[in-house]
Short mmCIF file of C-alpha atoms and ligand atoms in Angstrom, two decimals:
data_model
loop_
_atom_site.label_atom_id
_atom_site.label_comp_id
_atom_site.label_asym_id
_atom_site.label_seq_id
_atom_site.Cartn_x
_atom_site.Cartn_y
_atom_site.Cartn_z
CA MET A 220 -5.33 2.36 -30.12
CA THR A 221 -5.72 -0.03 -27.17
CA SER A 222 -6.95 1.52 -23.94
CA ALA A 223 -4.85 1.34 -20.78
CA PRO A 224 -5.56 -1.47 -18.30
CA TRP A 225 -7.70 -0.47 -15.32
CA TRP A 226 -4.77 -0.70 -12.92
CA GLN A 227 -2.97 1.99 -14.91
CA SER A 228 -5.81 4.38 -15.60
CA GLY A 229 -7.59 4.24 -12.26
CA VAL A 230 -7.11 4.90 -8.57
CA ILE A 231 -6.79 2.20 -5.89
CA TYR A 232 -8.42 2.69 -2.49
CA GLN A 233 -7.00 0.69 0.42
CA ILE A 234 -9.46 -0.61 3.01
CA TYR A 235 -8.31 -1.86 6.40
CA PRO A 236 -11.38 -4.02 7.02
CA ARG A 237 -11.31 -4.01 10.82
CA SER A 238 -11.71 -0.26 10.75
CA PHE A 239 -13.90 0.58 7.78
CA GLN A 240 -17.48 -0.22 8.76
CA ASP A 241 -18.93 -2.52 11.39
CA SER A 242 -22.32 -3.80 10.19
CA ARG A 243 -23.05 -6.08 13.15
CA GLY A 244 -22.17 -4.10 16.25
CA THR A 245 -19.15 -6.19 17.16
CA GLY A 246 -16.78 -3.23 17.24
CA VAL A 247 -14.83 -4.72 14.34
CA GLY A 248 -15.41 -3.79 10.71
CA ASP A 249 -16.59 -6.56 8.37
CA LEU A 250 -17.31 -7.46 4.75
CA GLN A 251 -20.98 -6.44 4.93
CA GLY A 252 -19.78 -3.10 6.25
CA ILE A 253 -17.57 -2.68 3.20
CA ILE A 254 -20.55 -3.48 0.97
CA GLN A 255 -22.57 -0.75 2.73
CA ARG A 256 -19.83 1.77 2.11
CA LEU A 257 -18.96 0.99 -1.49
CA THR A 258 -20.90 4.07 -2.55
CA HIS A 259 -18.28 6.12 -0.73
CA VAL A 260 -15.53 4.65 -2.88
CA VAL A 261 -17.62 5.36 -5.95
CA GLU A 262 -18.32 8.92 -4.82
CA LEU A 263 -14.62 9.46 -4.22
CA GLY A 264 -13.96 8.26 -7.76
CA ALA A 265 -11.58 5.35 -7.11
CA ASN A 266 -12.00 2.34 -9.37
CA ALA A 267 -10.50 -0.45 -7.27
CA ILE A 268 -10.36 -1.49 -3.64
CA TRP A 269 -7.51 -3.38 -2.03
CA ILE A 270 -8.66 -5.01 1.21
CA ASN A 271 -6.18 -6.05 3.91
CA PRO A 272 -6.45 -9.73 4.94
CA PHE A 273 -9.82 -11.05 6.11
CA PHE A 274 -8.96 -14.75 6.01
CA GLN A 275 -9.27 -17.14 8.90
CA SER A 276 -6.75 -16.13 11.51
CA PRO A 277 -6.05 -16.28 15.25
CA MET A 278 -5.36 -12.54 14.84
CA ALA A 279 -1.99 -12.53 16.56
CA GLU A 280 -1.10 -10.02 13.82
CA PHE A 281 -4.61 -8.94 12.82
CA GLY A 282 -5.00 -11.16 9.82
CA TYR A 283 -1.39 -11.34 8.66
CA ASP A 284 -1.24 -14.69 10.46
CA ILE A 285 -3.45 -16.89 8.32
CA ALA A 286 -4.70 -20.29 9.49
CA ASP A 287 -6.77 -21.03 6.38
CA TYR A 288 -6.11 -19.25 3.11
CA ARG A 289 -9.45 -20.28 1.66
CA ALA A 290 -11.80 -19.29 4.49
CA ILE A 291 -13.14 -15.96 5.71
CA ASP A 292 -12.52 -15.23 9.36
CA PRO A 293 -15.87 -15.16 11.21
CA ALA A 294 -14.96 -11.72 12.58
CA PHE A 295 -15.40 -10.42 9.03
CA GLY A 296 -18.25 -12.61 7.78
CA ASP A 297 -18.38 -15.69 5.60
CA MET A 298 -17.92 -16.81 2.02
CA ALA A 299 -21.43 -15.68 1.06
CA ASP A 300 -20.48 -12.19 2.24
CA PHE A 301 -17.35 -12.32 0.13
CA ASP A 302 -19.27 -13.36 -2.97
CA GLU A 303 -21.79 -10.61 -2.31
CA LEU A 304 -18.98 -8.08 -1.88
CA VAL A 305 -17.38 -9.02 -5.20
CA ALA A 306 -20.72 -8.89 -6.99
CA ALA A 307 -21.59 -5.53 -5.44
CA ALA A 308 -18.17 -4.04 -6.15
CA HIS A 309 -18.25 -5.24 -9.75
CA GLY A 310 -21.77 -3.89 -10.03
CA HIS A 311 -20.38 -0.49 -9.10
CA GLY A 312 -17.55 -0.87 -11.61
CA LEU A 313 -14.98 -1.43 -8.85
CA LYS A 314 -12.21 -4.01 -9.03
CA VAL A 315 -11.37 -6.04 -5.93
CA ILE A 316 -7.74 -6.67 -4.97
CA LEU A 317 -6.99 -9.14 -2.19
CA ASP A 318 -4.04 -9.31 0.16
CA LEU A 319 -1.98 -12.43 -0.48
CA VAL A 320 0.25 -13.37 2.45
CA PRO A 321 2.59 -16.05 1.07
CA ASN A 322 5.70 -15.42 3.16
CA HIS A 323 4.33 -16.85 6.39
CA THR A 324 1.30 -18.54 7.87
CA SER A 325 -0.09 -18.64 11.37
CA ASP A 326 1.49 -21.17 13.69
CA GLN A 327 -2.09 -22.51 13.88
CA HIS A 328 -2.19 -23.31 10.16
CA PRO A 329 -2.59 -27.08 9.65
CA TRP A 330 0.53 -26.99 7.45
CA PHE A 331 2.64 -25.72 10.32
CA ILE A 332 1.00 -27.98 12.88
CA GLU A 333 1.91 -30.94 10.69
CA SER A 334 5.38 -29.59 9.94
CA ARG A 335 6.07 -29.12 13.63
CA SER A 336 4.73 -32.54 14.61
CA SER A 337 8.01 -34.36 13.89
CA ARG A 338 11.34 -34.05 12.08
CA ASN A 339 10.04 -36.67 9.68
CA SER A 340 6.75 -35.00 8.97
CA ARG A 341 5.79 -34.85 5.29
CA LYS A 342 5.46 -31.11 5.66
CA ARG A 343 8.67 -30.59 7.63
CA ASP A 344 10.32 -28.92 4.65
CA TRP A 345 7.37 -26.57 4.08
CA TYR A 346 8.86 -24.31 6.76
CA ILE A 347 12.45 -23.35 7.58
CA TRP A 348 13.84 -25.62 10.27
CA ARG A 349 17.47 -25.61 11.45
CA ASN A 350 19.55 -27.20 14.15
CA PRO A 351 20.80 -24.96 16.95
CA GLY A 352 23.97 -22.98 16.27
CA ASP A 353 27.40 -24.06 17.62
CA SER A 354 26.78 -22.41 20.95
CA GLY A 355 23.45 -24.17 21.31
CA GLY A 356 21.42 -21.02 20.56
CA PRO A 357 19.74 -19.83 17.35
CA PRO A 358 21.26 -21.09 14.05
CA ASN A 359 22.50 -17.65 13.02
CA ASN A 360 22.11 -13.94 13.79
CA TRP A 361 18.97 -13.22 11.73
CA LEU A 362 16.56 -10.81 13.39
CA SER A 363 12.79 -10.57 13.29
CA GLU A 364 11.28 -7.33 11.95
CA PHE A 365 9.50 -7.19 15.27
CA GLY A 366 12.71 -7.32 17.32
CA ARG A 367 14.92 -10.08 18.77
CA SER A 368 16.00 -13.31 17.08
CA ALA A 369 14.00 -14.51 14.07
CA TRP A 370 14.43 -18.09 15.31
CA THR A 371 12.24 -19.84 17.85
CA CYS A 372 13.17 -23.19 19.32
CA ASP A 373 10.54 -25.87 19.16
CA ALA A 374 10.88 -27.95 22.30
CA GLY A 375 9.39 -31.05 20.65
CA SER A 376 12.12 -31.55 18.04
CA GLY A 377 14.87 -29.37 19.47
CA GLN A 378 15.11 -27.49 16.16
CA TYR A 379 14.53 -23.82 15.45
CA TYR A 380 12.04 -22.41 12.94
CA TYR A 381 12.47 -19.09 11.19
CA HIS A 382 9.96 -16.23 11.39
CA ALA A 383 10.62 -12.83 9.86
CA PHE A 384 7.84 -11.39 12.05
CA LEU A 385 6.18 -12.85 15.16
CA ALA A 386 6.97 -16.34 16.43
CA ALA A 387 3.28 -16.99 15.69
CA GLN A 388 4.02 -16.33 11.99
CA PRO A 389 6.44 -19.04 10.80
CA ASP A 390 7.93 -18.42 7.35
CA LEU A 391 7.08 -20.84 4.57
CA ASN A 392 9.98 -22.38 2.67
CA TRP A 393 9.61 -21.00 -0.85
CA ARG A 394 12.40 -23.25 -2.12
CA ASN A 395 9.94 -26.10 -1.74
CA ARG A 396 7.95 -26.77 -4.94
CA ASP A 397 4.88 -28.04 -3.06
CA VAL A 398 4.67 -24.80 -1.07
CA ARG A 399 4.72 -22.81 -4.28
CA ASP A 400 2.06 -24.93 -5.90
CA ALA A 401 -0.14 -24.76 -2.81
CA ILE A 402 -0.07 -20.96 -2.79
CA TYR A 403 -0.61 -20.77 -6.55
CA GLU A 404 -3.74 -22.86 -6.04
CA VAL A 405 -4.87 -20.37 -3.38
CA MET A 406 -4.45 -17.58 -5.94
CA ARG A 407 -6.50 -19.46 -8.52
CA PHE A 408 -9.17 -20.17 -5.91
CA TRP A 409 -9.75 -16.46 -5.27
CA MET A 410 -9.49 -15.42 -8.88
CA ARG A 411 -12.13 -18.01 -9.78
CA ARG A 412 -14.30 -16.35 -7.13
CA GLY A 413 -13.84 -12.99 -8.81
CA ALA A 414 -10.74 -11.42 -7.26
CA ASP A 415 -9.15 -9.00 -9.71
CA GLY A 416 -5.64 -9.39 -8.38
CA PHE A 417 -3.40 -9.39 -5.36
CA ARG A 418 -1.23 -7.17 -3.28
CA ILE A 419 1.52 -9.54 -2.19
CA ASP A 420 2.62 -9.09 1.39
CA VAL A 421 6.38 -8.61 2.05
CA VAL A 422 7.22 -10.15 -1.30
CA TRP A 423 10.88 -9.20 -1.05
CA HIS A 424 11.19 -11.53 1.96
CA LEU A 425 10.05 -14.73 0.25
CA ILE A 426 13.40 -16.43 -0.31
CA LYS A 427 16.23 -16.60 2.24
CA ASP A 428 19.88 -17.46 1.73
CA ASP A 429 20.31 -21.21 1.24
CA GLN A 430 23.60 -21.13 3.16
CA PHE A 431 22.06 -19.29 6.11
CA ARG A 432 24.94 -16.81 6.29
CA ASP A 433 24.93 -14.25 9.09
CA ASN A 434 23.61 -10.84 8.14
CA PRO A 435 26.28 -8.11 8.27
CA ILE A 436 26.26 -5.33 10.85
CA ASN A 437 24.46 -2.15 9.77
CA PRO A 438 27.14 0.59 9.69
CA ASP A 439 24.46 3.16 10.58
CA ALA A 440 25.05 3.41 14.31
CA GLY A 441 21.73 5.26 14.83
CA ALA A 442 19.56 2.42 13.48
CA PRO A 443 16.89 1.01 15.83
CA PRO A 444 17.77 -2.34 17.49
CA HIS A 445 15.86 -4.52 14.99
CA GLU A 446 17.72 -2.81 12.14
CA CYS A 447 21.20 -3.22 13.59
CA LEU A 448 21.90 -5.80 10.87
CA LEU A 449 21.57 -5.34 7.11
CA PRO A 450 19.04 -7.90 5.80
CA LEU A 451 21.42 -9.00 3.05
CA TYR A 452 20.73 -12.73 3.36
CA THR A 453 17.09 -12.58 4.41
CA THR A 454 15.51 -10.33 1.75
CA ASP A 455 15.78 -9.40 -1.93
CA ARG A 456 17.54 -12.64 -2.87
CA PRO A 457 18.13 -13.19 -6.59
CA GLU A 458 16.17 -16.50 -6.72
CA LEU A 459 13.05 -14.56 -5.76
CA HIS A 460 12.49 -13.28 -9.26
CA GLN A 461 11.80 -16.76 -10.55
CA VAL A 462 9.06 -17.13 -7.94
CA ILE A 463 7.50 -13.81 -8.89
CA ALA A 464 7.58 -14.75 -12.56
CA GLU A 465 5.70 -17.94 -11.65
CA MET A 466 3.12 -15.95 -9.70
CA ARG A 467 2.68 -13.68 -12.66
CA GLN A 468 2.06 -16.68 -14.90
CA VAL A 469 -0.66 -17.82 -12.52
CA VAL A 470 -2.29 -14.40 -12.61
CA ASP A 471 -2.02 -14.32 -16.39
CA GLU A 472 -4.11 -17.48 -16.60
CA PHE A 473 -7.01 -15.11 -15.88
CA PRO A 474 -7.81 -12.03 -17.97
CA ASP A 475 -7.18 -8.50 -16.76
CA ARG A 476 -5.78 -9.25 -13.30
CA VAL A 477 -3.13 -7.26 -11.43
CA LEU A 478 -0.15 -8.22 -9.30
CA ILE A 479 1.11 -5.61 -6.83
CA GLY A 480 3.97 -6.20 -4.43
CA GLU A 481 4.85 -4.77 -1.05
CA ILE A 482 8.57 -3.97 -1.23
CA TYR A 483 10.56 -1.52 0.83
CA LEU A 484 13.69 -1.09 -1.30
CA PRO A 485 15.48 1.80 -2.96
CA ILE A 486 14.39 2.48 -6.52
CA GLU A 487 17.47 0.96 -8.14
CA ARG A 488 16.64 -2.41 -6.55
CA LEU A 489 12.87 -2.00 -6.67
CA VAL A 490 12.76 -1.86 -10.46
CA ALA A 491 14.04 -5.44 -10.75
CA TYR A 492 10.60 -6.49 -9.48
CA TYR A 493 8.99 -5.53 -12.78
CA GLY A 494 10.75 -8.68 -13.96
CA GLN A 495 12.51 -9.60 -17.16
CA ASN A 496 10.51 -8.30 -20.10
CA LEU A 497 8.02 -6.95 -17.56
CA GLY A 498 7.10 -10.52 -16.62
CA GLY A 499 7.12 -9.80 -12.87
CA LEU A 500 4.89 -7.52 -10.80
CA HIS A 501 2.67 -5.03 -12.60
CA LEU A 502 3.13 -2.59 -9.74
CA PRO A 503 6.00 -2.99 -7.27
CA PHE A 504 4.77 -0.57 -4.62
CA ASN A 505 6.76 2.64 -4.69
CA PHE A 506 6.95 3.85 -1.10
CA SER A 507 9.43 6.65 -1.65
CA LEU A 508 6.93 9.37 -0.65
CA LEU A 509 6.25 7.63 2.67
CA SER A 510 9.55 8.72 4.09
CA SER A 511 10.46 11.78 2.04
CA PRO A 512 10.96 15.04 3.90
CA ARG A 513 8.70 17.98 3.08
CA ASP A 514 11.22 19.50 0.72
CA ALA A 515 10.37 20.35 -2.88
CA ARG A 516 13.91 19.85 -4.12
CA VAL A 517 14.24 16.42 -2.50
CA ILE A 518 10.84 15.35 -3.84
CA ALA A 519 11.58 16.68 -7.34
CA LYS A 520 14.80 14.65 -7.37
CA LEU A 521 13.04 11.57 -6.10
CA ILE A 522 10.41 11.77 -8.86
CA ASP A 523 13.08 12.29 -11.53
CA GLU A 524 15.04 9.32 -10.23
CA HIS A 525 11.96 7.18 -10.16
CA GLU A 526 11.09 8.06 -13.73
CA SER A 527 14.64 7.48 -14.91
CA TYR A 528 15.06 4.03 -13.31
CA LEU A 529 11.79 2.58 -14.62
CA PRO A 530 12.28 -0.16 -17.19
CA ASP A 531 10.85 0.43 -20.65
CA GLY A 532 7.08 0.12 -20.37
CA GLY A 533 7.20 -0.26 -16.57
CA TRP A 534 4.24 1.57 -15.07
CA PRO A 535 4.92 3.77 -12.00
CA ASN A 536 2.78 4.03 -8.87
CA TRP A 537 2.66 6.31 -5.83
CA VAL A 538 1.57 5.92 -2.23
CA LEU A 539 1.18 8.45 0.62
CA GLY A 540 0.16 6.14 3.42
CA ASN A 541 -0.78 2.65 4.47
CA HIS A 542 -1.66 0.60 7.54
CA ASP A 543 1.99 0.41 8.60
CA ARG A 544 3.02 4.05 8.43
CA PRO A 545 2.04 7.26 10.24
CA ARG A 546 -0.79 9.14 8.53
CA ILE A 547 0.21 11.74 5.97
CA ALA A 548 -1.90 14.50 7.63
CA SER A 549 0.19 14.10 10.78
CA ARG A 550 3.49 13.75 8.98
CA VAL A 551 3.18 16.94 6.95
CA GLY A 552 0.30 18.77 8.65
CA ALA A 553 -3.27 19.40 7.51
CA ALA A 554 -2.40 22.13 4.99
CA GLN A 555 0.32 20.14 3.28
CA ALA A 556 -1.84 17.00 3.24
CA ARG A 557 -3.75 18.77 0.46
CA ILE A 558 -0.58 19.43 -1.48
CA ALA A 559 0.42 15.81 -0.99
CA ALA A 560 -2.95 14.75 -2.43
CA MET A 561 -2.39 17.02 -5.42
CA LEU A 562 0.99 15.43 -5.98
CA LEU A 563 -0.28 11.87 -5.59
CA LEU A 564 -3.09 12.43 -8.06
CA THR A 565 -1.18 14.34 -10.71
CA LEU A 566 2.01 12.29 -10.93
CA ARG A 567 2.39 9.73 -13.67
CA GLY A 568 1.41 6.33 -12.32
CA THR A 569 -1.28 4.59 -10.33
CA PRO A 570 -2.13 6.25 -7.00
CA THR A 571 -3.18 4.23 -3.97
CA ILE A 572 -5.20 6.10 -1.34
CA TYR A 573 -5.24 4.81 2.23
CA TYR A 574 -8.77 4.93 3.71
CA GLY A 575 -9.34 8.11 5.71
CA ASP A 576 -6.55 10.07 4.06
CA GLU A 577 -9.20 11.52 1.75
CA ILE A 578 -10.70 13.34 4.74
CA GLY A 579 -7.34 14.18 6.28
CA MET A 580 -7.59 11.71 9.17
CA LYS A 581 -4.69 12.16 11.53
CA GLN A 582 -2.51 9.71 13.39
CA ALA A 583 -4.57 9.07 16.54
CA ARG A 584 -3.07 9.17 20.02
CA ILE A 585 -3.94 5.95 21.78
CA ALA A 586 -3.77 5.34 25.49
CA PRO A 587 -1.32 2.54 26.38
CA ASP A 588 -4.09 0.28 27.68
CA ARG A 589 -5.89 0.41 24.31
CA LEU A 590 -2.91 -0.39 22.12
CA ARG A 591 -3.50 -3.54 20.07
CA ASP A 592 -0.65 -3.84 17.61
CA PRO A 593 1.85 -6.52 18.68
CA LEU A 594 4.59 -4.26 17.35
CA ALA A 595 3.59 -1.58 19.87
CA LYS A 596 4.03 -4.19 22.56
CA SER A 597 7.41 -5.50 21.39
CA MET A 598 8.92 -2.15 20.39
CA SER A 599 7.35 0.80 22.10
CA GLY A 600 6.94 3.84 19.86
CA LEU A 601 6.74 1.77 16.67
CA GLY A 602 3.12 0.68 17.04
CA ARG A 603 0.78 1.15 14.09
CA ASP A 604 -2.57 1.51 15.86
CA GLY A 605 -2.59 5.28 15.35
CA CYS A 606 -3.09 4.94 11.61
CA ARG A 607 -5.63 2.12 11.91
CA THR A 608 -8.40 3.80 13.88
CA PRO A 609 -12.00 3.53 12.65
CA MET A 610 -13.10 5.47 9.60
CA GLN A 611 -14.80 8.73 10.53
CA TRP A 612 -18.09 8.73 8.66
CA ASP A 613 -20.14 11.28 10.55
CA GLU A 614 -20.50 13.11 13.85
CA THR A 615 -22.82 10.63 15.54
CA GLU A 616 -21.59 8.52 18.40
CA ARG A 617 -18.68 6.30 17.30
CA ALA A 618 -18.41 8.27 14.07
CA GLY A 619 -20.97 6.09 12.29
CA PHE A 620 -18.47 3.22 12.38
CA SER A 621 -20.13 0.92 14.90
CA ARG A 622 -23.00 0.54 17.37
CA SER A 623 -20.67 -0.64 20.11
CA GLN A 624 -17.22 0.14 21.40
CA ALA A 625 -14.79 -0.04 18.53
CA TRP A 626 -11.75 -2.35 18.67
CA LEU A 627 -9.53 0.74 18.56
CA PRO A 628 -10.61 4.13 19.88
CA ILE A 629 -12.21 6.57 17.45
CA SER A 630 -9.93 9.53 16.92
CA SER A 631 -10.96 12.46 19.12
CA ASP A 632 -11.43 14.84 16.15
CA PHE A 633 -14.20 12.83 14.48
CA GLN A 634 -16.83 15.52 15.01
CA THR A 635 -14.87 18.00 12.93
CA CYS A 636 -13.21 15.54 10.59
CA ASN A 637 -15.68 13.19 8.94
CA VAL A 638 -17.08 12.31 5.53
CA ALA A 639 -20.62 13.67 6.10
CA LEU A 640 -19.37 17.10 7.10
CA GLN A 641 -16.76 17.36 4.40
CA ARG A 642 -19.09 16.24 1.67
CA ASN A 643 -21.05 19.46 2.20
CA GLU A 644 -18.04 21.76 2.36
CA SER A 645 -16.99 22.57 -1.16
CA THR A 646 -13.48 23.47 -0.02
CA SER A 647 -12.87 20.38 2.13
CA ILE A 648 -9.94 18.06 1.50
CA TYR A 649 -12.48 15.36 0.64
CA ASN A 650 -13.87 17.46 -2.19
CA LEU A 651 -10.32 18.28 -3.26
CA TYR A 652 -9.63 14.55 -3.61
CA ARG A 653 -12.85 14.16 -5.58
CA ARG A 654 -12.03 17.05 -7.92
CA LEU A 655 -8.53 15.75 -8.50
CA ILE A 656 -9.74 12.26 -9.30
CA ARG A 657 -12.39 13.64 -11.63
CA ALA A 658 -9.76 15.76 -13.39
CA ARG A 659 -7.59 12.66 -13.77
CA ARG A 660 -10.44 10.78 -15.32
CA GLU A 661 -11.35 13.57 -17.70
CA ARG A 662 -7.85 14.59 -18.82
CA ARG A 663 -5.81 12.00 -20.64
CA ALA A 664 -2.67 14.03 -19.97
CA LEU A 665 -3.07 13.25 -16.25
CA THR A 666 -3.35 9.51 -16.70
CA ARG A 667 -1.33 8.75 -19.82
CA GLY A 668 0.71 11.92 -20.37
CA HIS A 669 4.47 12.18 -20.03
CA TYR A 670 5.95 13.70 -16.92
CA ARG A 671 8.22 16.67 -17.56
CA PRO A 672 9.78 18.58 -14.66
CA LEU A 673 10.20 22.34 -15.05
CA LYS A 674 13.00 24.27 -13.45
CA ALA A 675 11.99 25.57 -10.04
CA THR A 676 13.64 26.66 -6.82
CA GLY A 677 12.87 26.77 -3.12
CA ASN A 678 9.57 25.28 -2.03
CA LEU A 679 8.07 25.11 -5.48
CA LEU A 680 7.42 21.85 -7.28
CA LEU A 681 6.65 22.46 -10.93
CA PHE A 682 5.96 19.96 -13.67
CA VAL A 683 3.94 19.33 -16.78
CA ARG A 684 1.92 16.31 -17.79
CA GLU A 685 1.45 16.21 -21.51
CA THR A 686 0.15 14.25 -24.46
CA LYS A 687 0.29 15.39 -28.06
CA THR A 688 -2.94 17.31 -27.61
CA GLU A 689 -3.17 18.22 -23.92
CA ARG A 690 -0.86 19.90 -21.45
CA ILE A 691 -1.43 20.26 -17.74
CA LEU A 692 0.87 22.31 -15.54
CA VAL A 693 1.11 21.42 -11.86
CA ALA A 694 2.51 24.02 -9.45
CA LEU A 695 2.71 23.08 -5.78
CA ASN A 696 3.94 25.26 -2.94
CA LEU A 697 5.43 23.01 -0.28
CA GLY A 698 6.14 25.95 1.98
CA ASN A 699 4.09 28.23 4.23
CA ASP A 700 5.04 31.47 2.45
CA PRO A 701 3.66 32.78 -0.83
CA ILE A 702 5.58 32.02 -4.02
CA SER A 703 5.32 33.62 -7.40
CA VAL A 704 6.50 31.98 -10.58
CA SER A 705 6.73 33.92 -13.80
CA PHE A 706 7.17 32.85 -17.37
CA PRO A 707 7.78 36.38 -18.72
CA SER A 708 9.50 35.42 -21.93
CA GLU A 709 7.04 32.65 -22.61
CA ARG A 710 3.41 32.87 -23.43
CA LEU A 711 1.93 31.04 -20.49
CA SER A 712 -1.83 31.05 -20.39
CA GLY A 713 -4.30 28.59 -19.12
CA GLN A 714 -7.14 27.88 -16.78
CA VAL A 715 -7.06 26.44 -13.29
CA LEU A 716 -8.64 23.01 -13.23
CA VAL A 717 -8.15 22.30 -9.53
CA SER A 718 -6.84 24.52 -6.75
CA ALA A 719 -5.83 23.40 -3.28
CA PHE A 720 -8.30 25.61 -1.43
CA GLY A 721 -11.05 25.15 -3.98
CA ASP A 722 -11.45 28.90 -4.50
CA ARG A 723 -9.60 29.40 -7.77
CA ASP A 724 -11.03 26.70 -9.98
CA ARG A 725 -11.61 28.06 -13.52
CA GLU A 726 -9.46 31.16 -12.85
CA ARG A 727 -7.57 32.30 -15.97
CA LEU A 728 -3.78 32.55 -15.60
CA ARG A 729 -1.37 34.54 -17.74
CA THR A 730 2.46 34.77 -17.47
CA THR A 731 2.55 34.54 -13.67
CA ILE A 732 1.29 32.07 -11.14
CA ASP A 733 0.93 33.42 -7.62
CA LEU A 734 0.59 30.81 -4.96
CA ARG A 735 -0.33 31.42 -1.36
CA GLY A 736 1.47 29.43 1.33
CA ASN A 737 0.53 25.74 1.10
CA GLU A 738 -1.29 26.32 -2.14
CA GLY A 739 -1.16 24.35 -5.34
CA VAL A 740 -2.86 24.61 -8.72
CA VAL A 741 -3.43 22.22 -11.58
CA VAL A 742 -3.66 24.30 -14.75
CA GLU A 743 -4.86 23.30 -18.17
CA LEU A 744 -2.58 25.14 -20.56
CA ASP A 745 -3.86 26.84 -23.68
CA LYS A 746 -2.63 25.40 -26.94
CA ALA A 747 -0.56 28.51 -27.70
CA THR A 748 1.49 28.28 -24.51
CA VAL A 749 5.19 27.84 -25.05
CA LEU A 750 7.11 26.35 -22.16
CA PRO A 751 10.86 26.15 -21.64
C1 NOJ B 1107 3.38 -6.52 5.96
C2 NOJ B 1107 2.12 -5.90 6.43
O1 NOJ B 1107 1.87 -4.72 5.71
C3 NOJ B 1107 2.28 -5.63 7.90
O2 NOJ B 1107 1.15 -5.00 8.41
C4 NOJ B 1107 2.54 -6.91 8.63
O3 NOJ B 1107 2.87 -6.62 9.96
C5 NOJ B 1107 3.72 -7.66 8.03
N1 NOJ B 1107 3.55 -7.78 6.62
C6 NOJ B 1107 3.86 -9.05 8.58
O4 NOJ B 1107 2.80 -9.85 8.21
#
């Protein structure tokens, strides 16, 4: 029997490098800081890190505006630091996943500077240039994700260039073969240096309509201004799948690498990204839990749908948070953040943990004068700084993150919410994460087993993970009130492997499971148990 690839059997830990650990006292996290803290990732039990971009960048969008794909930005260190990081991570048995940003570059990238230099430039077609529309304004109605028109007029040539995000992030033209080849070479460059794969930024944006048709009006009258159009002609275009298949071929030139894609689409469209015969992304990010309400019935349905849409052999994955979305502990509250962790780590599929969620870090409130995210500046209320604050390591000044003022404020609760404190509290959320990950590692049913929902009502989420020889029952109370679930006509018996509050581990259960409000249990069922 062949063993599962690492990206199926393990847990991915996402590191936002600016905020993880500052080793030099600059107030900004760096690669050496990540090296210092790898033992944390090991202690947690994850087996891979995905690091947000650390490539050379003017930082208009904190690294998502790249000026040189093959250089490390000095704010984070240099190439020697990168090599050291890969060697150290591999030494700890950790894989290293990089952020590939192929949709757009910085407007300071030499490719764009050359493209912009004249209509006849050799690189003109590397970006998306159009003449003004009939009325002399932008070529069509396409909107930037950051608000307003996605077209900026370049005074030099009188033409407009397209940018799905900031004007400082012009979109590359993925219909151009040379662009594709250039980015594929970038991928090879990092894989040769030891990268174990990529998370591809906004991959569903890569190709735009070749006829530049206007996007239709969004019928949802309540949508925010930048979503008043449906992105029909700017995202999820059919030609994209050919590009992804090519990227996959590049990754497959190297053994044991992974390709993950950032895609915000409903499941029925998301699954196309696994590609024909699974020749696309290994893991199209499944963000369905990021926006699901705290409702057991809705979540049960969402999991069932996800399972049922997956192509044959397509491997699922689950996410509770990332650097673009409000923190889970603030979305559902501290008590339910534990239940969310139990769900994330017991579902079938690869979990990705956003740094800090393992200690229940909350969305920080940030004074207007300390906001840094350009999105906060262009669309007030939508800023993402609150989920990007420095990691809370301990209760010393600046939470052990930095010797000087951090680039974003440290969240005010760091003295009560930090790794050092929680490590010593057996019932902390941090130790819950660790116990869950350990259980996953030790029980094949939790990594490879089938997912089978059991009938439940109200706030109870109930399912089984099973292989031929192991069965694990997961019972999660998504409500504040106690719940009791009985299997009177069945012979339910088993032993608690992990409990939400950490005070019932190893308890024997028979016929009935009583859950306190906000409690969940992961139960190893005895062989004799018969379930409906
Ligand atoms: C997706 C990234 O996750 C987000 O942080 C960024 O703003 C956009 N790509 C644009 O680069």
